[in-house]
PDB file of C-alpha atoms and ligand atoms in Angstrom:
ATOM      1  CA  UNK A   1      92.267 120.804  47.690  1.00  0.00           C
ATOM      2  CA  UNK A   2      94.416 119.146  49.534  1.00  0.00           C
ATOM      3  CA  UNK A   3      94.813 120.357  53.054  1.00  0.00           C
ATOM      4  CA  UNK A   4      98.137 121.997  54.126  1.00  0.00           C
ATOM      5  CA  UNK A   5     101.126 120.292  56.582  1.00  0.00           C
ATOM      6  CA  UNK A   6     102.426 122.516  58.843  1.00  0.00           C
ATOM      7  CA  UNK A   7     104.962 121.673  61.725  1.00  0.00           C
ATOM      8  CA  UNK A   8     104.839 123.801  64.721  1.00  0.00           C
ATOM      9  CA  UNK A   9     108.129 123.044  67.536  1.00  0.00           C
ATOM     10  CA  UNK A  10     107.360 123.961  70.929  1.00  0.00           C
ATOM     11  CA  UNK A  11     103.641 123.751  70.287  1.00  0.00           C
ATOM     12  CA  UNK A  12     102.222 122.193  73.579  1.00  0.00           C
ATOM     13  CA  UNK A  13     102.180 125.683  75.205  1.00  0.00           C
ATOM     14  CA  UNK A  14     102.243 129.448  74.791  1.00  0.00           C
ATOM     15  CA  UNK A  15     102.508 130.943  71.470  1.00  0.00           C
ATOM     16  CA  UNK A  16     103.507 127.754  69.533  1.00  0.00           C
ATOM     17  CA  UNK A  17     100.266 126.099  70.811  1.00  0.00           C
ATOM     18  CA  UNK A  18      97.924 129.083  69.639  1.00  0.00           C
ATOM     19  CA  UNK A  19      99.784 129.151  66.364  1.00  0.00           C
ATOM     20  CA  UNK A  20      98.637 125.391  66.186  1.00  0.00           C
ATOM     21  CA  UNK A  21      95.681 126.221  67.110  1.00  0.00           C
ATOM     22  CA  UNK A  22      94.947 129.069  64.371  1.00  0.00           C
ATOM     23  CA  UNK A  23      96.408 127.219  61.405  1.00  0.00           C
ATOM     24  CA  UNK A  24      94.041 124.003  62.642  1.00  0.00           C
ATOM     25  CA  UNK A  25      91.587 126.565  62.306  1.00  0.00           C
ATOM     26  CA  UNK A  26      92.190 127.404  59.120  1.00  0.00           C
ATOM     27  CA  UNK A  27      91.617 123.721  57.912  1.00  0.00           C
ATOM     28  CA  UNK A  28      95.529 122.061  57.901  1.00  0.00           C
ATOM     29  CA  UNK A  29      96.727 119.492  59.744  1.00  0.00           C
ATOM     30  CA  UNK A  30      98.911 120.869  62.781  1.00  0.00           C
ATOM     31  CA  UNK A  31     101.673 118.838  63.789  1.00  0.00           C
ATOM     32  CA  UNK A  32     102.358 119.791  67.308  1.00  0.00           C
ATOM     33  CA  UNK A  33     106.389 119.516  67.757  1.00  0.00           C
ATOM     34  CA  UNK A  34     107.012 119.278  71.597  1.00  0.00           C
ATOM     35  CA  UNK A  35     110.209 117.802  73.252  1.00  0.00           C
ATOM     36  CA  UNK A  36     107.785 116.098  76.253  1.00  0.00           C
ATOM     37  CA  UNK A  37     105.740 113.358  74.930  1.00  0.00           C
ATOM     38  CA  UNK A  38     103.207 113.745  78.000  1.00  0.00           C
ATOM     39  CA  UNK A  39     102.781 117.574  76.935  1.00  0.00           C
ATOM     40  CA  UNK A  40     103.054 117.135  73.273  1.00  0.00           C
ATOM     41  CA  UNK A  41     100.402 114.396  73.563  1.00  0.00           C
ATOM     42  CA  UNK A  42      98.088 116.483  75.774  1.00  0.00           C
ATOM     43  CA  UNK A  43      98.329 119.785  73.540  1.00  0.00           C
ATOM     44  CA  UNK A  44      96.972 117.690  70.458  1.00  0.00           C
ATOM     45  CA  UNK A  45      94.177 116.028  72.446  1.00  0.00           C
ATOM     46  CA  UNK A  46      93.753 119.463  73.316  1.00  0.00           C
ATOM     47  CA  UNK A  47      93.389 120.998  70.102  1.00  0.00           C
ATOM     48  CA  UNK A  48      91.771 117.722  68.519  1.00  0.00           C
ATOM     49  CA  UNK A  49      89.067 117.866  71.351  1.00  0.00           C
ATOM     50  CA  UNK A  50      88.149 121.731  69.288  1.00  0.00           C
ATOM     51  CA  UNK A  51      87.948 119.968  66.325  1.00  0.00           C
ATOM     52  CA  UNK A  52      91.643 120.500  64.751  1.00  0.00           C
ATOM     53  CA  UNK A  53      93.634 117.775  62.975  1.00  0.00           C
ATOM     54  CA  UNK A  54      96.302 117.850  65.303  1.00  0.00           C
ATOM     55  CA  UNK A  55      99.125 115.155  65.740  1.00  0.00           C
ATOM     56  CA  UNK A  56     101.895 115.073  68.446  1.00  0.00           C
ATOM     57  CA  UNK A  57     105.638 114.840  66.937  1.00  0.00           C
ATOM     58  CA  UNK A  58     108.404 114.493  69.150  1.00  0.00           C
ATOM     59  CA  UNK A  59     111.037 116.800  68.922  1.00  0.00           C
ATOM     60  CA  UNK A  60     113.433 118.306  70.953  1.00  0.00           C
ATOM     61  CA  UNK A  61     115.307 120.664  68.863  1.00  0.00           C
ATOM     62  CA  UNK A  62     118.666 120.152  70.578  1.00  0.00           C
ATOM     63  CA  UNK A  63     118.091 116.433  70.091  1.00  0.00           C
ATOM     64  CA  UNK A  64     119.068 116.201  66.239  1.00  0.00           C
ATOM     65  CA  UNK A  65     118.087 112.149  66.311  1.00  0.00           C
ATOM     66  CA  UNK A  66     114.570 113.342  67.318  1.00  0.00           C
ATOM     67  CA  UNK A  67     114.563 116.004  64.283  1.00  0.00           C
ATOM     68  CA  UNK A  68     115.677 113.782  61.725  1.00  0.00           C
ATOM     69  CA  UNK A  69     113.140 111.183  63.374  1.00  0.00           C
ATOM     70  CA  UNK A  70     110.318 113.727  63.150  1.00  0.00           C
ATOM     71  CA  UNK A  71     111.341 114.399  59.421  1.00  0.00           C
ATOM     72  CA  UNK A  72     111.328 110.193  58.267  1.00  0.00           C
ATOM     73  CA  UNK A  73     107.903 110.247  60.121  1.00  0.00           C
ATOM     74  CA  UNK A  74     106.525 113.230  58.163  1.00  0.00           C
ATOM     75  CA  UNK A  75     107.797 112.020  55.403  1.00  0.00           C
ATOM     76  CA  UNK A  76     106.298 108.655  55.660  1.00  0.00           C
ATOM     77  CA  UNK A  77     103.039 110.137  57.280  1.00  0.00           C
ATOM     78  CA  UNK A  78     102.323 112.880  54.478  1.00  0.00           C
ATOM     79  CA  UNK A  79     104.979 112.830  52.146  1.00  0.00           C
ATOM     80  CA  UNK A  80     105.688 116.656  52.491  1.00  0.00           C
ATOM     81  CA  UNK A  81     105.732 119.654  54.307  1.00  0.00           C
ATOM     82  CA  UNK A  82     103.839 123.132  53.408  1.00  0.00           C
ATOM     83  CA  UNK A  83     104.396 125.203  56.651  1.00  0.00           C
ATOM     84  CA  UNK A  84     107.511 124.949  58.957  1.00  0.00           C
ATOM     85  CA  UNK A  85     107.576 126.919  61.985  1.00  0.00           C
ATOM     86  CA  UNK A  86     110.226 127.283  64.257  1.00  0.00           C
ATOM     87  CA  UNK A  87     108.932 128.499  67.426  1.00  0.00           C
ATOM     88  CA  UNK A  88     111.172 126.863  70.434  1.00  0.00           C
ATOM     89  CA  UNK A  89     113.136 128.789  72.612  1.00  0.00           C
ATOM     90  CA  UNK A  90     114.374 129.226  75.510  1.00  0.00           C
ATOM     91  CA  UNK A  91     115.470 132.376  77.759  1.00  0.00           C
ATOM     92  CA  UNK A  92     118.564 130.891  79.194  1.00  0.00           C
ATOM     93  CA  UNK A  93     118.859 133.449  81.560  1.00  0.00           C
ATOM     94  CA  UNK A  94     121.403 132.386  84.785  1.00  0.00           C
ATOM     95  CA  UNK A  95     119.119 133.738  87.510  1.00  0.00           C
ATOM     96  CA  UNK A  96     116.684 131.691  88.528  1.00  0.00           C
ATOM     97  CA  UNK A  97     112.826 132.033  87.405  1.00  0.00           C
ATOM     98  CA  UNK A  98     111.425 132.684  84.433  1.00  0.00           C
ATOM     99  CA  UNK A  99     111.824 136.168  83.029  1.00  0.00           C
ATOM    100  CA  UNK A 100     115.112 136.469  85.303  1.00  0.00           C
ATOM    101  CA  UNK A 101     117.056 139.074  84.096  1.00  0.00           C
ATOM    102  CA  UNK A 102     120.983 138.978  84.319  1.00  0.00           C
ATOM    103  CA  UNK A 103     123.664 141.790  83.359  1.00  0.00           C
ATOM    104  CA  UNK A 104     125.927 141.156  80.560  1.00  0.00           C
ATOM    105  CA  UNK A 105     128.954 141.244  83.209  1.00  0.00           C
ATOM    106  CA  UNK A 106     127.327 138.318  85.369  1.00  0.00           C
ATOM    107  CA  UNK A 107     126.265 136.277  82.177  1.00  0.00           C
ATOM    108  CA  UNK A 108     127.967 132.905  81.754  1.00  0.00           C
ATOM    109  CA  UNK A 109     129.386 131.514  78.184  1.00  0.00           C
ATOM    110  CA  UNK A 110     127.088 128.533  79.300  1.00  0.00           C
ATOM    111  CA  UNK A 111     123.962 130.186  79.121  1.00  0.00           C
ATOM    112  CA  UNK A 112     124.900 131.837  76.098  1.00  0.00           C
ATOM    113  CA  UNK A 113     125.467 128.635  74.375  1.00  0.00           C
ATOM    114  CA  UNK A 114     122.180 127.336  75.556  1.00  0.00           C
ATOM    115  CA  UNK A 115     120.465 129.856  74.355  1.00  0.00           C
ATOM    116  CA  UNK A 116     122.437 129.587  70.806  1.00  0.00           C
ATOM    117  CA  UNK A 117     121.939 125.771  70.956  1.00  0.00           C
ATOM    118  CA  UNK A 118     118.097 125.998  71.188  1.00  0.00           C
ATOM    119  CA  UNK A 119     117.361 129.279  69.611  1.00  0.00           C
ATOM    120  CA  UNK A 120     119.875 129.196  66.769  1.00  0.00           C
ATOM    121  CA  UNK A 121     121.471 125.913  66.233  1.00  0.00           C
ATOM    122  CA  UNK A 122     117.925 124.258  66.645  1.00  0.00           C
ATOM    123  CA  UNK A 123     116.546 126.328  63.733  1.00  0.00           C
ATOM    124  CA  UNK A 124     119.306 125.341  61.414  1.00  0.00           C
ATOM    125  CA  UNK A 125     118.938 121.610  62.500  1.00  0.00           C
ATOM    126  CA  UNK A 126     115.273 121.429  62.164  1.00  0.00           C
ATOM    127  CA  UNK A 127     115.146 123.882  58.764  1.00  0.00           C
ATOM    128  CA  UNK A 128     117.661 121.158  57.573  1.00  0.00           C
ATOM    129  CA  UNK A 129     116.249 118.078  57.952  1.00  0.00           C
ATOM    130  CA  UNK A 130     112.531 119.460  56.999  1.00  0.00           C
ATOM    131  CA  UNK A 131     113.712 121.348  53.308  1.00  0.00           C
ATOM    132  CA  UNK A 132     113.475 118.251  51.345  1.00  0.00           C
ATOM    133  CA  UNK A 133     110.061 117.733  52.680  1.00  0.00           C
ATOM    134  CA  UNK A 134     109.298 121.905  52.014  1.00  0.00           C
ATOM    135  CA  UNK A 135     110.470 121.431  48.494  1.00  0.00           C
ATOM    136  CA  UNK A 136     107.810 118.930  47.762  1.00  0.00           C
ATOM    137  CA  UNK A 137     105.187 121.985  48.483  1.00  0.00           C
ATOM    138  CA  UNK A 138     103.804 123.804  45.786  1.00  0.00           C
ATOM    139  CA  UNK A 139     103.841 127.091  48.573  1.00  0.00           C
ATOM    140  CA  UNK A 140     106.253 126.128  51.416  1.00  0.00           C
ATOM    141  CA  UNK A 141     106.869 128.490  53.993  1.00  0.00           C
ATOM    142  CA  UNK A 142     109.106 128.906  56.909  1.00  0.00           C
ATOM    143  CA  UNK A 143     108.626 131.537  59.735  1.00  0.00           C
ATOM    144  CA  UNK A 144     111.276 131.570  62.473  1.00  0.00           C
ATOM    145  CA  UNK A 145     109.640 133.354  65.359  1.00  0.00           C
ATOM    146  CA  UNK A 146     112.018 136.003  66.064  1.00  0.00           C
ATOM    147  CA  UNK A 147     111.536 138.951  68.621  1.00  0.00           C
ATOM    148  CA  UNK A 148     111.943 142.427  68.839  1.00  0.00           C
ATOM    149  CA  UNK A 149     114.963 141.919  71.341  1.00  0.00           C
ATOM    150  CA  UNK A 150     117.018 140.788  68.112  1.00  0.00           C
ATOM    151  CA  UNK A 151     116.765 143.720  66.228  1.00  0.00           C
ATOM    152  CA  UNK A 152     119.760 145.601  66.447  1.00  0.00           C
ATOM    153  CA  UNK A 153     117.536 148.703  65.304  1.00  0.00           C
ATOM    154  CA  UNK A 154     115.723 148.623  68.215  1.00  0.00           C
ATOM    155  CA  UNK A 155     118.321 147.288  70.713  1.00  0.00           C
ATOM    156  CA  UNK A 156     120.431 150.314  69.692  1.00  0.00           C
ATOM    157  CA  UNK A 157     117.688 152.765  69.717  1.00  0.00           C
ATOM    158  CA  UNK A 158     117.189 154.622  73.353  1.00  0.00           C
ATOM    159  CA  UNK A 159     113.749 155.178  72.390  1.00  0.00           C
ATOM    160  CA  UNK A 160     112.983 151.787  71.634  1.00  0.00           C
ATOM    161  CA  UNK A 161     111.070 149.490  74.603  1.00  0.00           C
ATOM    162  CA  UNK A 162     113.692 146.806  73.551  1.00  0.00           C
ATOM    163  CA  UNK A 163     116.541 148.876  74.474  1.00  0.00           C
ATOM    164  CA  UNK A 164     116.530 148.593  78.232  1.00  0.00           C
ATOM    165  CA  UNK A 165     116.090 144.728  78.101  1.00  0.00           C
ATOM    166  CA  UNK A 166     119.583 143.960  78.165  1.00  0.00           C
ATOM    167  CA  UNK A 167     119.377 139.933  78.020  1.00  0.00           C
ATOM    168  CA  UNK A 168     122.826 138.838  76.331  1.00  0.00           C
ATOM    169  CA  UNK A 169     121.834 135.576  75.665  1.00  0.00           C
ATOM    170  CA  UNK A 170     118.245 135.797  74.705  1.00  0.00           C
ATOM    171  CA  UNK A 171     119.006 138.891  72.170  1.00  0.00           C
ATOM    172  CA  UNK A 172     122.152 137.859  70.705  1.00  0.00           C
ATOM    173  CA  UNK A 173     120.372 134.372  69.532  1.00  0.00           C
ATOM    174  CA  UNK A 174     117.836 136.071  68.299  1.00  0.00           C
ATOM    175  CA  UNK A 175     119.743 138.656  65.966  1.00  0.00           C
ATOM    176  CA  UNK A 176     121.844 135.427  64.941  1.00  0.00           C
ATOM    177  CA  UNK A 177     118.365 134.054  63.952  1.00  0.00           C
ATOM    178  CA  UNK A 178     117.557 136.756  61.546  1.00  0.00           C
ATOM    179  CA  UNK A 179     120.758 136.459  59.975  1.00  0.00           C
ATOM    180  CA  UNK A 180     119.995 132.711  59.653  1.00  0.00           C
ATOM    181  CA  UNK A 181     116.663 133.780  58.455  1.00  0.00           C
ATOM    182  CA  UNK A 182     118.240 135.653  55.504  1.00  0.00           C
ATOM    183  CA  UNK A 183     120.621 133.349  55.009  1.00  0.00           C
ATOM    184  CA  UNK A 184     117.902 130.668  53.790  1.00  0.00           C
ATOM    185  CA  UNK A 185     115.796 133.655  52.168  1.00  0.00           C
ATOM    186  CA  UNK A 186     118.294 134.558  49.881  1.00  0.00           C
ATOM    187  CA  UNK A 187     119.258 130.832  48.660  1.00  0.00           C
ATOM    188  CA  UNK A 188     115.813 130.094  48.035  1.00  0.00           C
ATOM    189  CA  UNK A 189     114.459 132.890  46.905  1.00  0.00           C
ATOM    190  CA  UNK A 190     113.951 131.882  43.329  1.00  0.00           C
ATOM    191  CA  UNK A 191     111.459 129.203  44.391  1.00  0.00           C
ATOM    192  CA  UNK A 192     107.932 129.013  46.145  1.00  0.00           C
ATOM    193  CA  UNK A 193     109.451 128.542  49.189  1.00  0.00           C
ATOM    194  CA  UNK A 194     109.274 131.755  51.182  1.00  0.00           C
ATOM    195  CA  UNK A 195     111.189 132.376  54.713  1.00  0.00           C
ATOM    196  CA  UNK A 196     110.783 135.081  57.079  1.00  0.00           C
ATOM    197  CA  UNK A 197     111.070 135.861  60.715  1.00  0.00           C
ATOM    198  CA  UNK A 198     108.464 137.202  62.601  1.00  0.00           C
ATOM    199  CA  UNK A 199     107.597 138.159  66.387  1.00  0.00           C
ATOM    200  CA  UNK A 200     104.659 138.005  68.336  1.00  0.00           C
ATOM    201  CA  UNK A 201     104.994 140.851  70.309  1.00  0.00           C
ATOM    202  CA  UNK A 202     105.078 140.989  73.907  1.00  0.00           C
ATOM    203  CA  UNK A 203     103.104 138.387  75.153  1.00  0.00           C
ATOM    204  CA  UNK A 204     101.758 136.438  78.517  1.00  0.00           C
ATOM    205  CA  UNK A 205     103.959 133.359  78.253  1.00  0.00           C
ATOM    206  CA  UNK A 206     106.178 131.132  80.683  1.00  0.00           C
ATOM    207  CA  UNK A 207     108.697 132.411  78.786  1.00  0.00           C
ATOM    208  CA  UNK A 208     108.813 135.966  80.583  1.00  0.00           C
ATOM    209  CA  UNK A 209     107.044 134.824  83.586  1.00  0.00           C
ATOM    210  CA  UNK A 210     103.575 135.853  82.053  1.00  0.00           C
ATOM    211  CA  UNK A 211     104.699 139.906  82.235  1.00  0.00           C
ATOM    212  CA  UNK A 212     103.594 140.389  78.586  1.00  0.00           C
ATOM    213  CA  UNK A 213     100.675 142.479  78.218  1.00  0.00           C
ATOM    214  CA  UNK A 214      99.308 140.601  75.280  1.00  0.00           C
ATOM    215  CA  UNK A 215      97.342 137.317  74.848  1.00  0.00           C
ATOM    216  CA  UNK A 216      99.446 134.748  73.434  1.00  0.00           C
ATOM    217  CA  UNK A 217      96.668 134.000  70.777  1.00  0.00           C
ATOM    218  CA  UNK A 218      97.242 138.007  69.551  1.00  0.00           C
ATOM    219  CA  UNK A 219     101.241 137.084  68.903  1.00  0.00           C
ATOM    220  CA  UNK A 220     100.295 133.759  67.693  1.00  0.00           C
ATOM    221  CA  UNK A 221      98.082 135.916  65.055  1.00  0.00           C
ATOM    222  CA  UNK A 222     101.441 137.752  63.556  1.00  0.00           C
ATOM    223  CA  UNK A 223     103.086 134.250  63.215  1.00  0.00           C
ATOM    224  CA  UNK A 224     100.240 132.447  61.366  1.00  0.00           C
ATOM    225  CA  UNK A 225      99.829 135.614  59.260  1.00  0.00           C
ATOM    226  CA  UNK A 226     103.549 134.900  58.173  1.00  0.00           C
ATOM    227  CA  UNK A 227     102.990 131.362  57.720  1.00  0.00           C
ATOM    228  CA  UNK A 228     100.179 131.712  55.179  1.00  0.00           C
ATOM    229  CA  UNK A 229     101.708 134.433  52.764  1.00  0.00           C
ATOM    230  CA  UNK A 230     100.217 134.344  49.502  1.00  0.00           C
ATOM    231  CA  UNK A 231     102.367 133.739  46.629  1.00  0.00           C
ATOM    232  CA  UNK A 232     102.814 137.405  46.246  1.00  0.00           C
ATOM    233  CA  UNK A 233     103.908 138.043  49.991  1.00  0.00           C
ATOM    234  CA  UNK A 234     107.514 138.742  50.840  1.00  0.00           C
ATOM    235  CA  UNK A 235     110.445 136.415  51.898  1.00  0.00           C
ATOM    236  CA  UNK A 236     113.156 137.393  53.650  1.00  0.00           C
ATOM    237  CA  UNK A 237     111.447 140.324  55.619  1.00  0.00           C
ATOM    238  CA  UNK A 238     110.862 140.545  59.213  1.00  0.00           C
ATOM    239  CA  UNK A 239     107.376 140.707  60.259  1.00  0.00           C
ATOM    240  CA  UNK A 240     105.696 142.295  63.152  1.00  0.00           C
ATOM    241  CA  UNK A 241     101.741 143.080  63.382  1.00  0.00           C
ATOM    242  CA  UNK A 242     102.678 146.271  61.746  1.00  0.00           C
ATOM    243  CA  UNK A 243     103.906 144.314  58.586  1.00  0.00           C
ATOM    244  CA  UNK A 244     107.637 143.888  57.761  1.00  0.00           C
ATOM    245  CA  UNK A 245     109.909 146.331  59.682  1.00  0.00           C
ATOM    246  CA  UNK A 246     113.338 146.619  59.787  1.00  0.00           C
ATOM    247  CA  UNK A 247     115.581 144.318  60.878  1.00  0.00           C
TER     248      UNK A 247
HETATM  249  N1  NAP B 301     106.467 135.770  75.181  1.00  0.00           N
HETATM  250  C1  NAP B 301     107.082 136.885  74.339  1.00  0.00           C
HETATM  251  O1  NAP B 301     106.610 138.090  74.906  1.00  0.00           O
HETATM  252  C2  NAP B 301     107.599 136.341  73.199  1.00  0.00           C
HETATM  253  C3  NAP B 301     107.997 137.613  72.490  1.00  0.00           C
HETATM  254  C4  NAP B 301     108.889 137.768  71.392  1.00  0.00           C
HETATM  255  C5  NAP B 301     109.238 136.483  70.993  1.00  0.00           C
HETATM  256  N2  NAP B 301     108.968 135.254  71.664  1.00  0.00           N
HETATM  257  C6  NAP B 301     109.414 134.310  70.758  1.00  0.00           C
HETATM  258  O2  NAP B 301     107.749 133.104  70.930  1.00  0.00           O
HETATM  259  C7  NAP B 301     108.067 132.089  70.777  1.00  0.00           C
HETATM  260  C8  NAP B 301     107.776 131.210  71.501  1.00  0.00           C
HETATM  261  O3  NAP B 301     107.546 131.817  73.398  1.00  0.00           O
HETATM  262  P1  NAP B 301     106.389 131.461  74.170  1.00  0.00           P
HETATM  263  O4  NAP B 301     106.363 133.246  74.586  1.00  0.00           O
HETATM  264  O5  NAP B 301     105.627 131.001  73.816  1.00  0.00           O
HETATM  265  O6  NAP B 301     106.964 131.121  75.514  1.00  0.00           O
HETATM  266  P2  NAP B 301     106.964 129.694  76.253  1.00  0.00           P
HETATM  267  O7  NAP B 301     105.593 129.372  76.552  1.00  0.00           O
HETATM  268  O8  NAP B 301     108.293 129.408  77.175  1.00  0.00           O
HETATM  269  O9  NAP B 301     107.141 128.303  74.856  1.00  0.00           O
HETATM  270  C9  NAP B 301     108.454 127.832  74.806  1.00  0.00           C
HETATM  271  C10 NAP B 301     108.057 126.611  73.603  1.00  0.00           C
HETATM  272  O10 NAP B 301     109.535 126.332  73.625  1.00  0.00           O
HETATM  273  C11 NAP B 301     109.454 125.141  73.798  1.00  0.00           C
HETATM  274  N3  NAP B 301     111.040 124.633  74.038  1.00  0.00           N
HETATM  275  C12 NAP B 301     112.382 124.882  74.572  1.00  0.00           C
HETATM  276  N4  NAP B 301     112.932 124.124  74.278  1.00  0.00           N
HETATM  277  C13 NAP B 301     112.811 123.068  73.372  1.00  0.00           C
HETATM  278  C14 NAP B 301     113.427 122.583  72.806  1.00  0.00           C
HETATM  279  N5  NAP B 301     114.724 122.128  73.116  1.00  0.00           N
HETATM  280  N6  NAP B 301     112.632 121.479  71.873  1.00  0.00           N
HETATM  281  C15 NAP B 301     111.466 121.265  71.786  1.00  0.00           C
HETATM  282  N7  NAP B 301     111.060 122.413  72.468  1.00  0.00           N
HETATM  283  C16 NAP B 301     111.623 123.436  73.003  1.00  0.00           C
HETATM  284  C17 NAP B 301     108.816 124.356  75.180  1.00  0.00           C
HETATM  285  O11 NAP B 301     109.061 123.353  75.291  1.00  0.00           O
HETATM  286  P3  NAP B 301     108.906 123.084  77.097  1.00  0.00           P
HETATM  287  O12 NAP B 301     107.224 123.041  77.364  1.00  0.00           O
HETATM  288  O13 NAP B 301     109.286 121.510  76.615  1.00  0.00           O
HETATM  289  O14 NAP B 301     109.539 123.553  77.732  1.00  0.00           O
HETATM  290  C18 NAP B 301     107.631 125.381  74.770  1.00  0.00           C
HETATM  291  O15 NAP B 301     107.013 124.600  73.976  1.00  0.00           O
HETATM  292  C19 NAP B 301     109.834 131.877  71.194  1.00  0.00           C
HETATM  293  O16 NAP B 301     110.745 131.801  69.825  1.00  0.00           O
HETATM  294  C20 NAP B 301     109.884 133.093  71.664  1.00  0.00           C
HETATM  295  O17 NAP B 301     111.464 133.379  71.749  1.00  0.00           O
HETATM  296  C21 NAP B 301     108.114 135.415  72.689  1.00  0.00           C
END
């Protein structure tokens, strides 16, 4: 059987790196997307050192030239793509420091724009560039890494832990990402490509100053599971570690 080819954006660290590791350990060729060549090369080398078939691919999701160049390189090297994990994201808080928290009324339009540029427009740019390659796969999978903080059901439920995290740029961008996910899923529903959003849960990563209680590898298992759904798996759903849940 031919090896599956998986591209993970923002895979130089955190949940993306651990997702690349899990997919690599499952026998796939993993394309380690990173905006920094130095960090991406280092991450791919670390995975390769553990026996994983990993290659660095330069992708800054906000620089669409790098996105198109990455798609051209993947086509030349591999001819197709089986799995796309849109993982790269920023928190875009106005206050300084990772995990910084800014009230909506103190939030600048610029920080909202930055969050959308990476977390939403970046996903659209990468998906558009990679779709022709995914269409060549017998079982293409797209996973958009979302968050409980993008879930309108949770954000509006006072009993949800997400309710008190009132982070306008990030939350709104992940809600938009959920809508983006559904848009692609509906268009592609009649073919083999499944498009889902998945949340890793609250993990300890640089994104939140390592405040999350879960190791990144545990969150990555949810993402890798969504990336390896069988033909009978769902499309157009929001996947948590408890399975598909309401948006
Ligand atoms: N941690 C959590 O509790 C949690 C919970 C729910 C959802 N998530 C989601 O999980 C995903 C991974 O986050 P994480 O927690 O692993 O955060 P992280 O450790 O901060 O990793 C984020 C990754 O995205 C990359 N990135 C940011 N902007 C980029 C751009 N313009 N182009 C390419 N790559 C870019 C970063 O690259 P650099 O190293 O160059 O900055 C880094 O590799 C995100 O989608 C996040 O929203 C996380």
